[in-house]
mmCIF file of C-alpha atoms in Angstrom:
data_model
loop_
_atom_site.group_PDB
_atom_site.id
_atom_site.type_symbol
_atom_site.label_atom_id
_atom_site.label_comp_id
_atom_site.label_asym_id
_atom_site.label_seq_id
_atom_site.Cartn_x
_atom_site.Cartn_y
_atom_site.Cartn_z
ATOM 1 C CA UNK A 1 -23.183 -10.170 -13.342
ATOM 2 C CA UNK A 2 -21.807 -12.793 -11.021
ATOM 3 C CA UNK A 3 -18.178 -12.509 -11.914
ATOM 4 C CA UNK A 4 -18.686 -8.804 -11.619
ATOM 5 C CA UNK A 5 -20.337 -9.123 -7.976
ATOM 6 C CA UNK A 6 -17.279 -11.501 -7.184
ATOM 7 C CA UNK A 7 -14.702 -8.866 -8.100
ATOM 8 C CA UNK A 8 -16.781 -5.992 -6.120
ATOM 9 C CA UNK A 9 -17.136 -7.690 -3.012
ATOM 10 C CA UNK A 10 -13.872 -9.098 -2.890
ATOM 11 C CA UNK A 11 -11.652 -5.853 -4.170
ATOM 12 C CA UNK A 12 -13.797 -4.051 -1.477
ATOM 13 C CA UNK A 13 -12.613 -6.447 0.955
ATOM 14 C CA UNK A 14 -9.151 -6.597 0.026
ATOM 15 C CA UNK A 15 -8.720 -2.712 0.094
ATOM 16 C CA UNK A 16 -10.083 -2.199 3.869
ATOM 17 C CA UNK A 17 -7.701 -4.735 5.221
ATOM 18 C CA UNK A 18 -4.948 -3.266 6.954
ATOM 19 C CA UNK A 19 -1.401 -3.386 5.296
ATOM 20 C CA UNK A 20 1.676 -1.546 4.273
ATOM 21 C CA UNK A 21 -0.305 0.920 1.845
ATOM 22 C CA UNK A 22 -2.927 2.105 5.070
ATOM 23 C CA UNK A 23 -0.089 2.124 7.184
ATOM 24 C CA UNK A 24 2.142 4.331 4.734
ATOM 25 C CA UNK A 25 -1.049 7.066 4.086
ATOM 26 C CA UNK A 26 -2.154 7.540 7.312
ATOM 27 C CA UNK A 27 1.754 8.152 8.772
ATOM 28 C CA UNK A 28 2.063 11.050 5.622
ATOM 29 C CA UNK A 29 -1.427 11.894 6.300
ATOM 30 C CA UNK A 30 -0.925 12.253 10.187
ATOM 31 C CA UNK A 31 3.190 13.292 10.299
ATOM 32 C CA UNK A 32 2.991 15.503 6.948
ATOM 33 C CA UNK A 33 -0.070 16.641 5.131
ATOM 34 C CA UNK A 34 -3.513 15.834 3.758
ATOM 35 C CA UNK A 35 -1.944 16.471 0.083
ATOM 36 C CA UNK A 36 0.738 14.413 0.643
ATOM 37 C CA UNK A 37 -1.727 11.720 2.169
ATOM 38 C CA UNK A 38 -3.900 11.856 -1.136
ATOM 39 C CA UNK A 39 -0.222 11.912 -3.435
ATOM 40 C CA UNK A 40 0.481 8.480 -1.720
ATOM 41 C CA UNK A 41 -2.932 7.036 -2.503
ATOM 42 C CA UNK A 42 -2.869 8.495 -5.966
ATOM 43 C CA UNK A 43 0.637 6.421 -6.060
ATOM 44 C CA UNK A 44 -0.634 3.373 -4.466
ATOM 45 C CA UNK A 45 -3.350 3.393 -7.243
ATOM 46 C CA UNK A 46 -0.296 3.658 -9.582
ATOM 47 C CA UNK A 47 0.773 0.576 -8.635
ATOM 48 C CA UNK A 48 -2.087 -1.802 -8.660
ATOM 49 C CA UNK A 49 -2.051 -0.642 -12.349
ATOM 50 C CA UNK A 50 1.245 -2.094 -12.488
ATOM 51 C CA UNK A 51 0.156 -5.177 -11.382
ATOM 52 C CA UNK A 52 -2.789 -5.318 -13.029
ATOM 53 C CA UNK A 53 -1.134 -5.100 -16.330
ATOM 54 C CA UNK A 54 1.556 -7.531 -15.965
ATOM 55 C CA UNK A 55 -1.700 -10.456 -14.264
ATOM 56 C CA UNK A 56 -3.437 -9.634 -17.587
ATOM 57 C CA UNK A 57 -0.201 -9.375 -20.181
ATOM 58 C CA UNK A 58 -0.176 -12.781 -18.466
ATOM 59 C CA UNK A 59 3.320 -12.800 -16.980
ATOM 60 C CA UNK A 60 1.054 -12.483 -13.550
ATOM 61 C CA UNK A 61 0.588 -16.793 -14.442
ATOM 62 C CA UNK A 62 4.486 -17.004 -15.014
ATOM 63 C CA UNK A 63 5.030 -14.978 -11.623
ATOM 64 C CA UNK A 64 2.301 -17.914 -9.469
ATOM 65 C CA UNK A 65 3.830 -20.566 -11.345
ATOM 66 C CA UNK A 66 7.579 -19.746 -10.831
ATOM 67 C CA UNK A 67 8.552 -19.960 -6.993
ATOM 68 C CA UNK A 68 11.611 -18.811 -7.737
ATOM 69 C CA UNK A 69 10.557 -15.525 -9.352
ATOM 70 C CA UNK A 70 7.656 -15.198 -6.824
ATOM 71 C CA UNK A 71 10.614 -15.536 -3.413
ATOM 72 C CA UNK A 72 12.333 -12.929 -5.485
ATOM 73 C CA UNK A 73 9.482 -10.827 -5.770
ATOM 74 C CA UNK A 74 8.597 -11.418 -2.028
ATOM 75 C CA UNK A 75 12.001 -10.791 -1.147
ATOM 76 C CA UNK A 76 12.501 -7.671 -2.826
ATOM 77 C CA UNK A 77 9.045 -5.799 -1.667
ATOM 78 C CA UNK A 78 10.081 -6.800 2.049
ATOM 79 C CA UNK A 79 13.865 -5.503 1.830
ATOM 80 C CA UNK A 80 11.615 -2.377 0.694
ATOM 81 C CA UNK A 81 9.179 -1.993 3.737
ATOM 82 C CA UNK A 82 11.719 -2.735 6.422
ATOM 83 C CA UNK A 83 14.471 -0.086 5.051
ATOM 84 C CA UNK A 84 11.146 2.215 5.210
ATOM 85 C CA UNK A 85 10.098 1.073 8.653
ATOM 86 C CA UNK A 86 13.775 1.814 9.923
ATOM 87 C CA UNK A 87 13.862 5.209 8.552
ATOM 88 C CA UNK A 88 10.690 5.909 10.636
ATOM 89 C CA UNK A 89 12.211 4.160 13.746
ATOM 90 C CA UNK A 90 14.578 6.848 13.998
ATOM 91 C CA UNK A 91 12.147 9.433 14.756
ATOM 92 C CA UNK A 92 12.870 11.788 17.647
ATOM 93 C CA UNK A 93 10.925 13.959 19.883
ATOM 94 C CA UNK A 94 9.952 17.970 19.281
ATOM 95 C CA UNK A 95 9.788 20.475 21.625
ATOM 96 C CA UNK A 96 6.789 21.833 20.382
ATOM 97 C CA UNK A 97 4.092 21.277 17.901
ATOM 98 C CA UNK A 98 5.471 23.458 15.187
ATOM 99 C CA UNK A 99 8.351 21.840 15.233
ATOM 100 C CA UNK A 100 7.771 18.565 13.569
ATOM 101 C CA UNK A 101 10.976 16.059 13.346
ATOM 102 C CA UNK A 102 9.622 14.643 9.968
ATOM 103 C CA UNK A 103 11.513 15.142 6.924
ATOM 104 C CA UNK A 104 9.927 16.981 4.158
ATOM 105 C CA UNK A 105 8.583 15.242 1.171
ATOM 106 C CA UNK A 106 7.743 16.517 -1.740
ATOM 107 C CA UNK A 107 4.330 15.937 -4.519
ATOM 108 C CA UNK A 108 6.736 13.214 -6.440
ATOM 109 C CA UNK A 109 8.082 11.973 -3.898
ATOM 110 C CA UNK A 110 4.726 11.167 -1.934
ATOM 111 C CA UNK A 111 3.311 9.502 -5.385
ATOM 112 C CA UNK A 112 6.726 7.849 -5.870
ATOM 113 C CA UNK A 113 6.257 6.818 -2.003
ATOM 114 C CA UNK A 114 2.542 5.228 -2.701
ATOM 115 C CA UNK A 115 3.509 3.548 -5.634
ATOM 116 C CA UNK A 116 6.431 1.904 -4.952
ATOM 117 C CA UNK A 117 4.764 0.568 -1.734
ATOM 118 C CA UNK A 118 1.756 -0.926 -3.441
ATOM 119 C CA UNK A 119 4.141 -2.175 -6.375
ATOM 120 C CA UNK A 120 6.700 -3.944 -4.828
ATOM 121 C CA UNK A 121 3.835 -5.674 -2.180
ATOM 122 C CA UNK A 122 3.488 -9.397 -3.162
ATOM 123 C CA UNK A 123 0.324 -9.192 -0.993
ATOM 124 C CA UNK A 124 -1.261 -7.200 -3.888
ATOM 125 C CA UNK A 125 0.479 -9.383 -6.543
ATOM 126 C CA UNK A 126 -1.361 -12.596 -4.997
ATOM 127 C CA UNK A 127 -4.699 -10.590 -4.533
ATOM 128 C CA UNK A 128 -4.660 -9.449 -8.171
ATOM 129 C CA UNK A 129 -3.537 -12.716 -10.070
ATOM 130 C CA UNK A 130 -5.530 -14.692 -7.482
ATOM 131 C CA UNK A 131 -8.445 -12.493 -8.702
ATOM 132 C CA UNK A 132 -8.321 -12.521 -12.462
ATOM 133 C CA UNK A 133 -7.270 -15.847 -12.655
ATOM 134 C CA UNK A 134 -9.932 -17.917 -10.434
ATOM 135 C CA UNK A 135 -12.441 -15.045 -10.611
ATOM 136 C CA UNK A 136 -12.564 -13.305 -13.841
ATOM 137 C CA UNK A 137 -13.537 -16.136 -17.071
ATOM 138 C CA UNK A 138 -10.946 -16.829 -19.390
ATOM 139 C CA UNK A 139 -13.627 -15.824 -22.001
ATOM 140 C CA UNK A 140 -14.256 -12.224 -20.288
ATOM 141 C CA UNK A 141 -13.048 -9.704 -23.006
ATOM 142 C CA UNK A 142 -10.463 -7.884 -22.796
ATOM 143 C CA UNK A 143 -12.161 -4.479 -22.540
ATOM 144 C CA UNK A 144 -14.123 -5.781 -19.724
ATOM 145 C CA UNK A 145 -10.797 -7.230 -17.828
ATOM 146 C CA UNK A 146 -9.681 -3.565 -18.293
ATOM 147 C CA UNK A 147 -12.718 -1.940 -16.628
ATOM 148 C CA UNK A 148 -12.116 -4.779 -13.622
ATOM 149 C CA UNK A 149 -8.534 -3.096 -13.274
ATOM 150 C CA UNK A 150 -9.483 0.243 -13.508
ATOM 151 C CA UNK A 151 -12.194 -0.247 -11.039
ATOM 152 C CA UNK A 152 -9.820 -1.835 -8.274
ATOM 153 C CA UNK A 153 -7.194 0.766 -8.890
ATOM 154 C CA UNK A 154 -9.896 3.767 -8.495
ATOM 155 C CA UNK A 155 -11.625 1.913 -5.613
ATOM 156 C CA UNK A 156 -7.572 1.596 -3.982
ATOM 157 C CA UNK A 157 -7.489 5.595 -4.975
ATOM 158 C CA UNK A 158 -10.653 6.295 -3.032
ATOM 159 C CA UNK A 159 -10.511 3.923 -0.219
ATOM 160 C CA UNK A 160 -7.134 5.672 0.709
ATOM 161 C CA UNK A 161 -7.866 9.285 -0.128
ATOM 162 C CA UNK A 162 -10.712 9.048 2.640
ATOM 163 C CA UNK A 163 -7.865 7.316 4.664
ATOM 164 C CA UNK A 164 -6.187 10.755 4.450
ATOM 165 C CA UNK A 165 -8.610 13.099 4.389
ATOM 166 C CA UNK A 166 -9.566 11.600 7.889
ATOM 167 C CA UNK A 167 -6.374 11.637 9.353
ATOM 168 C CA UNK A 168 -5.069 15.245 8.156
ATOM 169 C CA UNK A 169 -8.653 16.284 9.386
ATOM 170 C CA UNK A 170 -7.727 18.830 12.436
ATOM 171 C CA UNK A 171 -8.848 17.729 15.078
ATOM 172 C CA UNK A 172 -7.540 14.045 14.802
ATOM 173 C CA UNK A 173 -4.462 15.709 13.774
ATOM 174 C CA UNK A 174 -3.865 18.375 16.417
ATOM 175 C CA UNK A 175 -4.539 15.683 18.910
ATOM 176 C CA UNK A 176 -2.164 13.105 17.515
ATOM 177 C CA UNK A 177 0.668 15.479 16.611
ATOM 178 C CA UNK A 178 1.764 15.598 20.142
ATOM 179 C CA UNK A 179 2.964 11.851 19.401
ATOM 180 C CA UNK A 180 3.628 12.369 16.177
ATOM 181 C CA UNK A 181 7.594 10.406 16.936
ATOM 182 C CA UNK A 182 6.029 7.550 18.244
ATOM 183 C CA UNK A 183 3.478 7.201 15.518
ATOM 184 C CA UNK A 184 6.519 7.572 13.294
ATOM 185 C CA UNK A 185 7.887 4.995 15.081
ATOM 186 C CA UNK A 186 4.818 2.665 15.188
ATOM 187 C CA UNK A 187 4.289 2.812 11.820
ATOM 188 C CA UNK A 188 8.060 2.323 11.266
ATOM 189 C CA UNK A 189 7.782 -1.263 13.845
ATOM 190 C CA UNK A 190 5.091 -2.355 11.448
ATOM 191 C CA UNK A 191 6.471 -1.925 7.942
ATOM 192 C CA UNK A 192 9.535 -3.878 9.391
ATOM 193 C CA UNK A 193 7.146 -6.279 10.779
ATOM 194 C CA UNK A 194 5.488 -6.645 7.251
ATOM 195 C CA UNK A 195 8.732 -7.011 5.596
ATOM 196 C CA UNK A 196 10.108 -9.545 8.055
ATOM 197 C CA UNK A 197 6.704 -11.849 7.612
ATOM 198 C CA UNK A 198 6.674 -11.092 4.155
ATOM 199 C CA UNK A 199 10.663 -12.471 3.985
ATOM 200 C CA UNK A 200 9.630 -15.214 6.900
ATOM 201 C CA UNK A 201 6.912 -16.525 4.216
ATOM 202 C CA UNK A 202 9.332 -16.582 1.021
ATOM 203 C CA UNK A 203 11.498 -18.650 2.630
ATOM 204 C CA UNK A 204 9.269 -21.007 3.641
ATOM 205 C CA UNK A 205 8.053 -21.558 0.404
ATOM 206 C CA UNK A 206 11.371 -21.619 -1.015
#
């Protein structure tokens, strides 16, 4: 009961903290759609599987222990976010509301969207090793370590499909529409900002 309270309370507090994966739902929520919003959080739910699998196939131990592979890793995930962020820096201005400057994106490639920016965020890699390994017994079964993974993908899933629903509802929308290029452009600043500290940090540990 313990070691399930643990991995709860911190999942829960893990998920609200802002990062890449709120900043790249509420832009597609905002800039695009509500169903697009809820795509990317299905995706970003994706990817925490992805991690999840690899921390309990046990290469997540090989990945902490290997600074190497984890600067890699860190590297690649930030080259990510920043050629993101710059392709939302180039946002211009409408003329009107109905014509929105964003370009379209479609089902697949809002999920593809979500889950590449949860699976390529070390962040998430160092919250979900981090988590099984000083958290979760070496003794838990493996059934049980399943259920821990599918809980903090479902609780990702419907922390940021509220994140969506919220900001596709219509009157936060309407309002912030009329900025939508700057928020593009926000948004854009911090993914690159992300992806430069996330770079800043690999190197230092390299």
């Amino acid at each position: 009961m313990t070691e399930l309270l643990a991995v709860i309370t911190i999942t829960m507090l893990a998920v609200v903290s802002p990062g890449p994966d709120f900043a790249m739902v509420t832009r597609n929520s905002l800039l695009l759609s509500r169903r697009a919003g809820v795509l990317t959080a299905l995706g970003i739910g994706a990817g925490v599987c992805i991690h999840v699998a690899y921390t309990i196939l046990g290469i997540g131990l090989v990945i902490r222990q290997s600074i190497l592979l984890f600067s890699i890793l860190k590297l690649g995930g930030a080259a990510y976010l920043v050629w993101l962020g710059f392709k939302m820096l180039r946002a211009k201005p409408a003329g009107s509301l109905e014509k929105v400057d964003v370009p379209p994106l479609s089902d697949l490639g809002a999920l593809r969207t979500g889950f590449f920016t949860n699976a390529l965020n070390p962040k998430t890699t160092v919250f979900i090793v981090s988590l099984f390994m000083q958290v979760v017994g070496a003794t838990t079964p493996l059934s049980v370590q399943i259920g821990y993974g599918a809980f903090i993908a479902t609780t990702h899933i419907l922390w940021f499909a509220l994140v969506a629903l919220f900001f596709s509802s219509g009157a936060v929308r309407i309002r912030l529409l009329r900025l939508r290029h700057w928020i593009d452009r926000v948004f854009g600043a911090l993914l690159v900002g992300f992806g430069v500290l996330l770079a800043s940090t690999s190197v230092t540990r390299s």
